[in-house]
PDB file of C-alpha atoms in Angstrom:
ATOM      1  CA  UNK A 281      83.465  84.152 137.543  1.00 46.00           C
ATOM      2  CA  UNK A 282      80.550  81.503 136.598  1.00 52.00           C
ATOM      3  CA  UNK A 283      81.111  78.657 135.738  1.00 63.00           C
ATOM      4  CA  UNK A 284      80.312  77.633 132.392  1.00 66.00           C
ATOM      5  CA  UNK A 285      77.342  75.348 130.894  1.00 73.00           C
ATOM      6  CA  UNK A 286      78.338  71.893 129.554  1.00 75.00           C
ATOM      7  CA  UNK A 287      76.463  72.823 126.420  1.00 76.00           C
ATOM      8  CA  UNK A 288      79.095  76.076 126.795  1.00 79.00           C
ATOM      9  CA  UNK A 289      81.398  74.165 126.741  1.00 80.00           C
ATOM     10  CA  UNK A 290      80.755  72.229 124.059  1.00 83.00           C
ATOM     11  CA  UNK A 291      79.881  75.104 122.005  1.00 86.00           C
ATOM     12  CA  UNK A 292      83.166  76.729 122.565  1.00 87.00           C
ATOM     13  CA  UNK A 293      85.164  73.316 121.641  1.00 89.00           C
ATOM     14  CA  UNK A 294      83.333  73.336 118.554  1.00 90.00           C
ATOM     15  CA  UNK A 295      83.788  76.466 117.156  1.00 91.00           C
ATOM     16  CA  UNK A 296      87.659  76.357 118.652  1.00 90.00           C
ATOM     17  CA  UNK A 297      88.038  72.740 116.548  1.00 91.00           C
ATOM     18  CA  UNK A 298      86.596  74.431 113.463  1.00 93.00           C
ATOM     19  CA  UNK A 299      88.891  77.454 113.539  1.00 93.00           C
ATOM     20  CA  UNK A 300      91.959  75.030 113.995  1.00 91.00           C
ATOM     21  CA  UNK A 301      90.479  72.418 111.236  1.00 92.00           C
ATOM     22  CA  UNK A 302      90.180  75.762 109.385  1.00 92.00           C
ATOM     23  CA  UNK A 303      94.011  76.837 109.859  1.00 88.00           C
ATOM     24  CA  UNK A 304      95.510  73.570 109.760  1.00 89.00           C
ATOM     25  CA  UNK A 305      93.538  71.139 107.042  1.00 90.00           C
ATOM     26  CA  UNK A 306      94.984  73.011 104.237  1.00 88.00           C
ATOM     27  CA  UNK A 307      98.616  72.580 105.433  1.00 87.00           C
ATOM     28  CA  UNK A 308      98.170  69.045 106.261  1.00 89.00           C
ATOM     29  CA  UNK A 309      96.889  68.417 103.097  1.00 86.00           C
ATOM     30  CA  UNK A 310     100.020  70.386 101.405  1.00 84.00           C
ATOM     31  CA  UNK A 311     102.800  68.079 103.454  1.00 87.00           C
ATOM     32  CA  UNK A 312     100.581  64.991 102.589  1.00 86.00           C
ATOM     33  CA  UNK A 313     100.812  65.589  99.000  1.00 84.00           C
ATOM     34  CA  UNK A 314     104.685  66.396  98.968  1.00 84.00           C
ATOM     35  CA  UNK A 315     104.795  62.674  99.340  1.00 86.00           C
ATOM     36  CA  UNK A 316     102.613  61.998  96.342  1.00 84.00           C
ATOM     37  CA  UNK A 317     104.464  59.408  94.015  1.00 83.00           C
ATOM     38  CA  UNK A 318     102.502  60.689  91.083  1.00 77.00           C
ATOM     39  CA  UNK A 319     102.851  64.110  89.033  1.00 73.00           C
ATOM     40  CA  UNK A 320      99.084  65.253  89.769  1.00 72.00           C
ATOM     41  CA  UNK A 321      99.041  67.914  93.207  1.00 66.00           C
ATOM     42  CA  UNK A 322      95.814  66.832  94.115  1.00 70.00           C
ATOM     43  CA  UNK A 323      95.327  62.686  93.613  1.00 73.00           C
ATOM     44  CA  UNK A 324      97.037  60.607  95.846  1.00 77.00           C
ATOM     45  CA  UNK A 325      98.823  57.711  93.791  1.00 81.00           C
ATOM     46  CA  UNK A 326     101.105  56.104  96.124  1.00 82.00           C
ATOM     47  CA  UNK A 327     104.156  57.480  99.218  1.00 84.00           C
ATOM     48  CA  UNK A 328     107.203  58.585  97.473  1.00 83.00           C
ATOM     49  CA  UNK A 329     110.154  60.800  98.110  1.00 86.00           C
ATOM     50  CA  UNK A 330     111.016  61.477  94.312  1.00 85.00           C
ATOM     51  CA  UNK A 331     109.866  64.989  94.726  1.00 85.00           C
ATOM     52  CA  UNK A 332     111.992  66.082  97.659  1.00 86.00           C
ATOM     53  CA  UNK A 333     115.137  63.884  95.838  1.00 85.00           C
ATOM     54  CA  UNK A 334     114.103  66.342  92.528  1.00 84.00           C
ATOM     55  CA  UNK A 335     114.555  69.575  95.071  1.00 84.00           C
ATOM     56  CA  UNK A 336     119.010  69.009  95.325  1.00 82.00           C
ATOM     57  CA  UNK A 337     119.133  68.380  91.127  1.00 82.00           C
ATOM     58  CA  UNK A 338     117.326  71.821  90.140  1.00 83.00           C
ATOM     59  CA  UNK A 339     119.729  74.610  89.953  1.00 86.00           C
ATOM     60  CA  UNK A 340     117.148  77.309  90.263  1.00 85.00           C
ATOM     61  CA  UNK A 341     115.726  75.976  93.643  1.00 85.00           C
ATOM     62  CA  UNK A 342     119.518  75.725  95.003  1.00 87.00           C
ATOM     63  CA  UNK A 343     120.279  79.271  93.771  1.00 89.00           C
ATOM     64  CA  UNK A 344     116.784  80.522  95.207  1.00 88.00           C
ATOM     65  CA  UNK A 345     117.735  78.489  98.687  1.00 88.00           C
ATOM     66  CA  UNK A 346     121.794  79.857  98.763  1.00 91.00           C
ATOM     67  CA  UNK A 347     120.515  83.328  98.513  1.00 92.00           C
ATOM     68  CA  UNK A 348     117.272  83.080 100.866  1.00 92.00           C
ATOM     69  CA  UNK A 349     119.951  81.601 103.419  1.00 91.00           C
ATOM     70  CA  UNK A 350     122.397  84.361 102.889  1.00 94.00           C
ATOM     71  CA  UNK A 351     119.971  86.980 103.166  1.00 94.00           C
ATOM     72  CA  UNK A 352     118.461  85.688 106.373  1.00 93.00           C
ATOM     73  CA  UNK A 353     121.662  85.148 108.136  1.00 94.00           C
ATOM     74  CA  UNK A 354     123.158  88.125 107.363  1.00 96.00           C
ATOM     75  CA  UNK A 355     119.820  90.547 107.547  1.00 95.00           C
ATOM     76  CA  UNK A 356     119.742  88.827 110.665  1.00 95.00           C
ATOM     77  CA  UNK A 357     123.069  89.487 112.663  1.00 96.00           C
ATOM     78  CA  UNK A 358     122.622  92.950 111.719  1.00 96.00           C
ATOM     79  CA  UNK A 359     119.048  92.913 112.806  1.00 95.00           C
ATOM     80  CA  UNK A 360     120.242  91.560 115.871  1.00 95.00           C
ATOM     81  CA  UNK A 361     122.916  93.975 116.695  1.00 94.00           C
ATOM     82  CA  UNK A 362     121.704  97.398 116.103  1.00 94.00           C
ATOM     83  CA  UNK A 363     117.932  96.266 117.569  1.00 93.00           C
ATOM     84  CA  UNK A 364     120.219  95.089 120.649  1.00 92.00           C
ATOM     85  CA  UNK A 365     122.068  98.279 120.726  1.00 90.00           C
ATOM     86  CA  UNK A 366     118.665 100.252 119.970  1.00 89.00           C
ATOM     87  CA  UNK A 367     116.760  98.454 123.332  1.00 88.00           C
ATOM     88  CA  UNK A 368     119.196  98.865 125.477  1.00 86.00           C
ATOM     89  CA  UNK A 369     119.623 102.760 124.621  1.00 84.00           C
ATOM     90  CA  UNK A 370     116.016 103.058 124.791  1.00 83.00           C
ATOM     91  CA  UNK A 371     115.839 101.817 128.035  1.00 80.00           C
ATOM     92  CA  UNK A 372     118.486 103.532 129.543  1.00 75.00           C
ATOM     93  CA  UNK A 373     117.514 106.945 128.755  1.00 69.00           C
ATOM     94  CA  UNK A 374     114.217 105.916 130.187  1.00 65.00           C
ATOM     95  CA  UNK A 375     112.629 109.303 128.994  1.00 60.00           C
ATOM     96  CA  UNK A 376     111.182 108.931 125.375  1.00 63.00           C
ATOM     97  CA  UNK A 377     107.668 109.689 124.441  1.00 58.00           C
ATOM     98  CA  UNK A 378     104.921 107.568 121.871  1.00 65.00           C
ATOM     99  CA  UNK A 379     106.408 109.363 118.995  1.00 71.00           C
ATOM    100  CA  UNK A 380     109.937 107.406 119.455  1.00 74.00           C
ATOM    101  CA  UNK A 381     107.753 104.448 120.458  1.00 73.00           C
ATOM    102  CA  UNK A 382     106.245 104.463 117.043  1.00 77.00           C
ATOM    103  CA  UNK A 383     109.487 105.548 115.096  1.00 81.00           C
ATOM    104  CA  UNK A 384     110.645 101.856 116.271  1.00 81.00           C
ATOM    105  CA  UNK A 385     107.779 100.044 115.726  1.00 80.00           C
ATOM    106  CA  UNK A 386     106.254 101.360 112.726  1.00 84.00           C
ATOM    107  CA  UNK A 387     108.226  98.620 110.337  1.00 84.00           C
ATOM    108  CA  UNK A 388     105.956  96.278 112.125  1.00 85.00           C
ATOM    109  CA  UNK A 389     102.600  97.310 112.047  1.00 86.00           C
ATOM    110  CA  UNK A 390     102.671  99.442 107.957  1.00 88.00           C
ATOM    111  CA  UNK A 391     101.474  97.116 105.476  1.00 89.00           C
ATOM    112  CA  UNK A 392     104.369  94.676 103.856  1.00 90.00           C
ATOM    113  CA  UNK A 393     103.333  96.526 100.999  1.00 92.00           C
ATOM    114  CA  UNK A 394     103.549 100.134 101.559  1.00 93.00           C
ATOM    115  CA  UNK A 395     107.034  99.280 102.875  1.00 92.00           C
ATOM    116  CA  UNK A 396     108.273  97.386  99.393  1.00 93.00           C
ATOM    117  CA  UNK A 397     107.307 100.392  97.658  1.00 93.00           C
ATOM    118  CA  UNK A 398     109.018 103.210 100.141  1.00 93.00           C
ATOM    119  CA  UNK A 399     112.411 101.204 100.158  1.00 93.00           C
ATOM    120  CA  UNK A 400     112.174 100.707  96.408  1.00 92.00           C
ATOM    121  CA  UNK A 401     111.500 104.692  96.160  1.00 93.00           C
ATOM    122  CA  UNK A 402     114.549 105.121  98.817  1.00 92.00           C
ATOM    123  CA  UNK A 403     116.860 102.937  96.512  1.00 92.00           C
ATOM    124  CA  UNK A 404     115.851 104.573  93.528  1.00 91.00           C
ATOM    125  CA  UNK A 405     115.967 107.758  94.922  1.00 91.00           C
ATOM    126  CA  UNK A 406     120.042 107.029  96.016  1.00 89.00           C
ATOM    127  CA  UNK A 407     120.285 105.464  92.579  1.00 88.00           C
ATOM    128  CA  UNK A 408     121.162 101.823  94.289  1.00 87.00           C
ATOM    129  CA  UNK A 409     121.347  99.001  91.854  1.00 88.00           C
ATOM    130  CA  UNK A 410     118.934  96.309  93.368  1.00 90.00           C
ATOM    131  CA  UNK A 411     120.090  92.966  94.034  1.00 89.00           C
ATOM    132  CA  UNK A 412     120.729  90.918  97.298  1.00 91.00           C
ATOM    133  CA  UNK A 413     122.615  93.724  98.937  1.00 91.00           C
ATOM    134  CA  UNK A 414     119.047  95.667  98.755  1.00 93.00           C
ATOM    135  CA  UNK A 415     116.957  92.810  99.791  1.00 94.00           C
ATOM    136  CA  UNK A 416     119.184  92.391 102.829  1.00 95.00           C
ATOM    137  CA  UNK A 417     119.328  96.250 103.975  1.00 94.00           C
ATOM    138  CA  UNK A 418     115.333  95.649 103.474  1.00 94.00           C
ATOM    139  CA  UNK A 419     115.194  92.827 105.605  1.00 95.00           C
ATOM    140  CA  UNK A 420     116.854  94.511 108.082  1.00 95.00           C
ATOM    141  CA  UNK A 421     114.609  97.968 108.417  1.00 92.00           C
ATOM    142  CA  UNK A 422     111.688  95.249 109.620  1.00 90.00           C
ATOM    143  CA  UNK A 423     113.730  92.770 111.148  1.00 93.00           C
ATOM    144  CA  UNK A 424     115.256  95.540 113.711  1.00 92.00           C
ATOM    145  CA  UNK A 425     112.012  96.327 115.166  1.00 91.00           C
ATOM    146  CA  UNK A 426     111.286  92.615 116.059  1.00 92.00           C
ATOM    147  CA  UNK A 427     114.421  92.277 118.007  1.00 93.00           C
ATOM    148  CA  UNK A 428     114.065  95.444 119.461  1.00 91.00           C
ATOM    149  CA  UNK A 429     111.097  94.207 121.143  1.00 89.00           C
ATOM    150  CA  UNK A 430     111.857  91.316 122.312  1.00 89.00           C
ATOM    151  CA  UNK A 431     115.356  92.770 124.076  1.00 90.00           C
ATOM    152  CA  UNK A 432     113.180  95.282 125.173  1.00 87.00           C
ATOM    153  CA  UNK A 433     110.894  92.804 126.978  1.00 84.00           C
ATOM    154  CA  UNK A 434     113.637  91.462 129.125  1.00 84.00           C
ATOM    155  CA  UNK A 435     114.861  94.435 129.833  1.00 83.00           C
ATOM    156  CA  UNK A 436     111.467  95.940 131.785  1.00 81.00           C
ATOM    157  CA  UNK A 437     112.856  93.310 134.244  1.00 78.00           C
ATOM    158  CA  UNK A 438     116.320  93.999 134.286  1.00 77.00           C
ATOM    159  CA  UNK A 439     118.357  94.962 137.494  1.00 76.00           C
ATOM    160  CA  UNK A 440     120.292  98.083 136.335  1.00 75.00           C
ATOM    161  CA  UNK A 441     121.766  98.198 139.855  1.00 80.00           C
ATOM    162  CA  UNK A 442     123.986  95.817 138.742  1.00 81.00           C
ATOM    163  CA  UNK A 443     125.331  97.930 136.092  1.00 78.00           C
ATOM    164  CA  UNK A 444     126.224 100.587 138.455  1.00 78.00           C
ATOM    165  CA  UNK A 445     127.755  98.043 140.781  1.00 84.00           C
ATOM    166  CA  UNK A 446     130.073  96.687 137.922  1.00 81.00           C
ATOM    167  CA  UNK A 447     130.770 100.604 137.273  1.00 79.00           C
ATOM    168  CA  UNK A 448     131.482 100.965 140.760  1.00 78.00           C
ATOM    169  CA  UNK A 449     134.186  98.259 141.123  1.00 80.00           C
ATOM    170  CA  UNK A 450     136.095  99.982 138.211  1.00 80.00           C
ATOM    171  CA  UNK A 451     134.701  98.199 135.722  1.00 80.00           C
ATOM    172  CA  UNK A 452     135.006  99.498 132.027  1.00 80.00           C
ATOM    173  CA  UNK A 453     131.469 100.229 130.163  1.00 78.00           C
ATOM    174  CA  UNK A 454     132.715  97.276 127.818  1.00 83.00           C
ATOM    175  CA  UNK A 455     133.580  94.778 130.239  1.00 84.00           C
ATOM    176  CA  UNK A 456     130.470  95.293 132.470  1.00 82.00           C
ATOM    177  CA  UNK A 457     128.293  94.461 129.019  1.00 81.00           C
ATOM    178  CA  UNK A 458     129.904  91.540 128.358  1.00 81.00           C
ATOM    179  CA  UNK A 459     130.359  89.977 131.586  1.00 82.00           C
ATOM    180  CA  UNK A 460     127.227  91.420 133.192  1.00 82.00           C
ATOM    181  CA  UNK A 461     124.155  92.945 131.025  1.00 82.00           C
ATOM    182  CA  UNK A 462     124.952  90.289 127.856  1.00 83.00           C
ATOM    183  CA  UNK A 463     124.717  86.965 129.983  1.00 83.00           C
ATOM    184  CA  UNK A 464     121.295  88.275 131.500  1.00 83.00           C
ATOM    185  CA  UNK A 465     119.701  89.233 128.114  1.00 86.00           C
ATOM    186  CA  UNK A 466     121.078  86.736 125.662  1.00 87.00           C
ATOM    187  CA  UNK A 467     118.051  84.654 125.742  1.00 86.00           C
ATOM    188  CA  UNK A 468     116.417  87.292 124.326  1.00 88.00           C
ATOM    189  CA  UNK A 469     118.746  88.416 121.783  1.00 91.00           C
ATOM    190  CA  UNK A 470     118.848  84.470 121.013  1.00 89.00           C
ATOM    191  CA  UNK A 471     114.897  84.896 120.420  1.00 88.00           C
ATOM    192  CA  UNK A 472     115.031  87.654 118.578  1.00 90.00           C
ATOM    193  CA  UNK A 473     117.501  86.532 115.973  1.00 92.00           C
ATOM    194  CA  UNK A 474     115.611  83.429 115.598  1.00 89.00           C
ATOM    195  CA  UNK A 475     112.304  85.295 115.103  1.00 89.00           C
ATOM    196  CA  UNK A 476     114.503  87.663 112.382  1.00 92.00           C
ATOM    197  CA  UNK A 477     115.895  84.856 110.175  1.00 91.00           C
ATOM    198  CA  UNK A 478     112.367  83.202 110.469  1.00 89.00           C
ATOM    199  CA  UNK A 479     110.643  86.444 109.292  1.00 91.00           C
ATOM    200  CA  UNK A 480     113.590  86.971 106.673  1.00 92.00           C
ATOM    201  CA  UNK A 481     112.921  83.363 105.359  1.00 88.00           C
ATOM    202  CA  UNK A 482     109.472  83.838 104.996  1.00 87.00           C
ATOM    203  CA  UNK A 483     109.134  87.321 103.565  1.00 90.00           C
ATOM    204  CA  UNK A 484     108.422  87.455  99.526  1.00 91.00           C
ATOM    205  CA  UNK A 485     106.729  90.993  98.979  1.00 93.00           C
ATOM    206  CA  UNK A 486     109.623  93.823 100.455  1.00 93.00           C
ATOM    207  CA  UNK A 487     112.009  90.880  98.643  1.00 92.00           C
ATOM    208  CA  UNK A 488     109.973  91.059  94.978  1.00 92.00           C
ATOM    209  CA  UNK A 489     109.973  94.563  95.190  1.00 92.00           C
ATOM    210  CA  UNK A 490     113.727  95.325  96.068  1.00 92.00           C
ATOM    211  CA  UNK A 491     115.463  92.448  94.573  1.00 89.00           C
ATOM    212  CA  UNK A 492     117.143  93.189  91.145  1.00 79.00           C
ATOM    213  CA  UNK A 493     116.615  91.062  87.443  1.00 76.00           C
ATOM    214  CA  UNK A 494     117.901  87.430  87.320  1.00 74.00           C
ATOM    215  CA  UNK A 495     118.676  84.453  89.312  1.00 73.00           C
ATOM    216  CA  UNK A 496     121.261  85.984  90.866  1.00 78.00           C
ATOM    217  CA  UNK A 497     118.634  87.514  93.582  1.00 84.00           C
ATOM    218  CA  UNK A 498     115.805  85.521  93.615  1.00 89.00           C
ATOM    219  CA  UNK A 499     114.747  84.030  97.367  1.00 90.00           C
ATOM    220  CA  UNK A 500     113.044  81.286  97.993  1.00 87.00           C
ATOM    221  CA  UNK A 501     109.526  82.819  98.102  1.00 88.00           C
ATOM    222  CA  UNK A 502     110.418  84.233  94.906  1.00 90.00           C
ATOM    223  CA  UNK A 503     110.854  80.881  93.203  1.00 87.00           C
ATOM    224  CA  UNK A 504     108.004  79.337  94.526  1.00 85.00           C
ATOM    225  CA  UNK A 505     105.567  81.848  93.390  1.00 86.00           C
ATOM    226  CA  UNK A 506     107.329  81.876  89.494  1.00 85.00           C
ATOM    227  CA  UNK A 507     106.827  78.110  89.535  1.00 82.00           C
ATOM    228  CA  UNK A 508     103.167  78.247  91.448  1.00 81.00           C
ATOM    229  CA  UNK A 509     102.313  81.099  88.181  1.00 78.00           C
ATOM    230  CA  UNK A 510     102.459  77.105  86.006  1.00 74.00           C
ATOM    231  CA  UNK A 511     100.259  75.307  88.295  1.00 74.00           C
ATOM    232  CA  UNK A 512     101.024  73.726  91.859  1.00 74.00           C
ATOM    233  CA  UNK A 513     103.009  70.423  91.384  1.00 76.00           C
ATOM    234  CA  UNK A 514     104.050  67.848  93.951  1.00 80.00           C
ATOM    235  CA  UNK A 515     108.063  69.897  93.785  1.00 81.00           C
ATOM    236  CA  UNK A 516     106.171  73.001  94.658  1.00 83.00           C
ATOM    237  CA  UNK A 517     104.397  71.203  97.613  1.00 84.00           C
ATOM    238  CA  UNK A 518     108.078  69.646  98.511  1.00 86.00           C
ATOM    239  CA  UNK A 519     109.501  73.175  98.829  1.00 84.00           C
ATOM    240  CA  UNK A 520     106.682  74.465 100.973  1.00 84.00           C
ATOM    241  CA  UNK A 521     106.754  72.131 103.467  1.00 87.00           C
ATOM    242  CA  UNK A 522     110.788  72.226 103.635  1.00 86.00           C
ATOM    243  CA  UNK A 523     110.710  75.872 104.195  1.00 83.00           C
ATOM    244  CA  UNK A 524     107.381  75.664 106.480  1.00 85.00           C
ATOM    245  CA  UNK A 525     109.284  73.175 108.417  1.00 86.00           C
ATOM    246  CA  UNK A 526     112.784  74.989 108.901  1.00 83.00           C
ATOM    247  CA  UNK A 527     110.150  78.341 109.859  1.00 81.00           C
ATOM    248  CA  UNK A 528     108.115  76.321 112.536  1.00 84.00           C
ATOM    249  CA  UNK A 529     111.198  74.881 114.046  1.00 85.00           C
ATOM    250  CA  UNK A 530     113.060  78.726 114.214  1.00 79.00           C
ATOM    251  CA  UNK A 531     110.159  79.977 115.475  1.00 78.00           C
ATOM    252  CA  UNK A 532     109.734  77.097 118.108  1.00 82.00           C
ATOM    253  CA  UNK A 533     112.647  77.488 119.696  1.00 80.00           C
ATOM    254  CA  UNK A 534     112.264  81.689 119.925  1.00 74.00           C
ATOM    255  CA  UNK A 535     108.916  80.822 121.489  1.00 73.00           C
ATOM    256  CA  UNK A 536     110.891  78.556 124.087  1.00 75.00           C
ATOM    257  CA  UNK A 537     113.472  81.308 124.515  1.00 70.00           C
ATOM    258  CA  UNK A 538     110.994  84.173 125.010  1.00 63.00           C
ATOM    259  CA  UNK A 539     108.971  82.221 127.231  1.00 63.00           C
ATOM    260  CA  UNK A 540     112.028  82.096 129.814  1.00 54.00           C
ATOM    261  CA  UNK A 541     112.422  85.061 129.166  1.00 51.00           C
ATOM    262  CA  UNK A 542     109.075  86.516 130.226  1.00 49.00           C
ATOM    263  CA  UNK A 543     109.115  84.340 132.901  1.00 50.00           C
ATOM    264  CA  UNK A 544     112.283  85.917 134.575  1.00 53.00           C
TER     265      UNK A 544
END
């Protein structure tokens, strides 16, 4: 391959620095005004931490954050089994053509959109009353697929020899996953839950559509955009940056895990 031109080079470092000052300004700018002593969202008036203090006394962001957290932790273990159980079947019976391949992964690539309105239809259509139960079974059609793949991605490399050695030594199917397939793909059933609860945190649209009237189901997505419909206020910058922060440090850490687990 030729080496690049200095003024290559250059031109490449530019255009990469503007597509990063591009991405990254605006959220800079967001966390820097979270801090804002004043009430105006965009002039700076002095550091303060009134606004994050304000966050634990409103009742409506506490209710929005209990539910978000219930809904991602429990979407998520449930995510996290069946998309275990789902790779690991899938890669034992070895033989499955593209249309099973995009029966798994079709939660992931159809628009968040088209999805809200089929599992809305689906509820309706088993006359389900919408609330956080419906949100949660949501979360968890999506939320499988991601875990699926990432299980499935350390399994490519796993040694089913082992298995049959286990199997072999009278072993029980049980006992051989626990004490043999389970310690070699936990990494990346670690990964995968953290990429589900980050996803489940995140996600507003399949959670507007499927959640039911009140408080009582509203995320934390939800509240932001019925206070962001009054104007953006230093709170509303608070809350983004808390749940940006807790989303960037999930998704760190299944980055970390999925790394290794590539890497094996």
């Amino acid at each position: 391959m030729a080496e690049r031109s200095p003024a290559t080079r250059r031109t490449l470092w530019l255009v990469l620095s503007l597509v990063f000052a591009f991405l990254y300004i605006p959220i800079a700018v967001l966390v820097a005004l979270s801090f804002n002593q004043g009430g105006l969202p965009t002039v700076w008036s002095g550091f303060s931490l009134k606004w994050y203090a304000s966050l634990a006394g409103n009742a409506a962001i506490l209710s929005a954050a209990l539910n978000t957290l219930i809904v991602a932790l429990v979407s998520t273990a449930i995510a996290t089994l069946f998309g275990t159980l789902l790779a690991i079947g899938v890669e034992i019976r070895r033989q499955y053509g593209s249309g099973l391949e995009a029966l798994i992964f079709a939660p992931m690539i159809i628009p968040d959109i088209v999805l809200a309105i089929a599992l809305l239809s689906f509820f309706s259509l088993l006359d389900f009353t919408l609330g956080l139960h419906t949100i949660i079974l949501a979360h968890v059609v999506f939320n499988l697929a991601f875990v699926c793949s990432v299980v499935r991605a350390r399994l490519k490399s796993f040694d089913w020899s082992i298995v049959e050695a286990s199997a072999d030594l009278g072993a029980s199917a049980i006992t051989t996953f626990r004490r043999v397939t389970l310690p070699v793909i936990l990494p990346a059933v670690v990964a995968g839950a953290l990429l589900a609860f980050t996803l489940s945190v995140d996600e507003f649209i399949i959670a507007f559509f499927t959640s039911g009237a009140g408080r009582a189901s509203t995320t934390l997505p939800m509240q932001i955009y019925s206070m962001i419909r009054f104007g953006i206020t230093p709170e509303i910058n608070a809350l983004a940056t808390i749940v940006m922060a807790v989303s960037i440090t999930a998704l760190t850490l299944s980055q970390r895990l999925n790394r290794g687990v590539i890497g094996q």
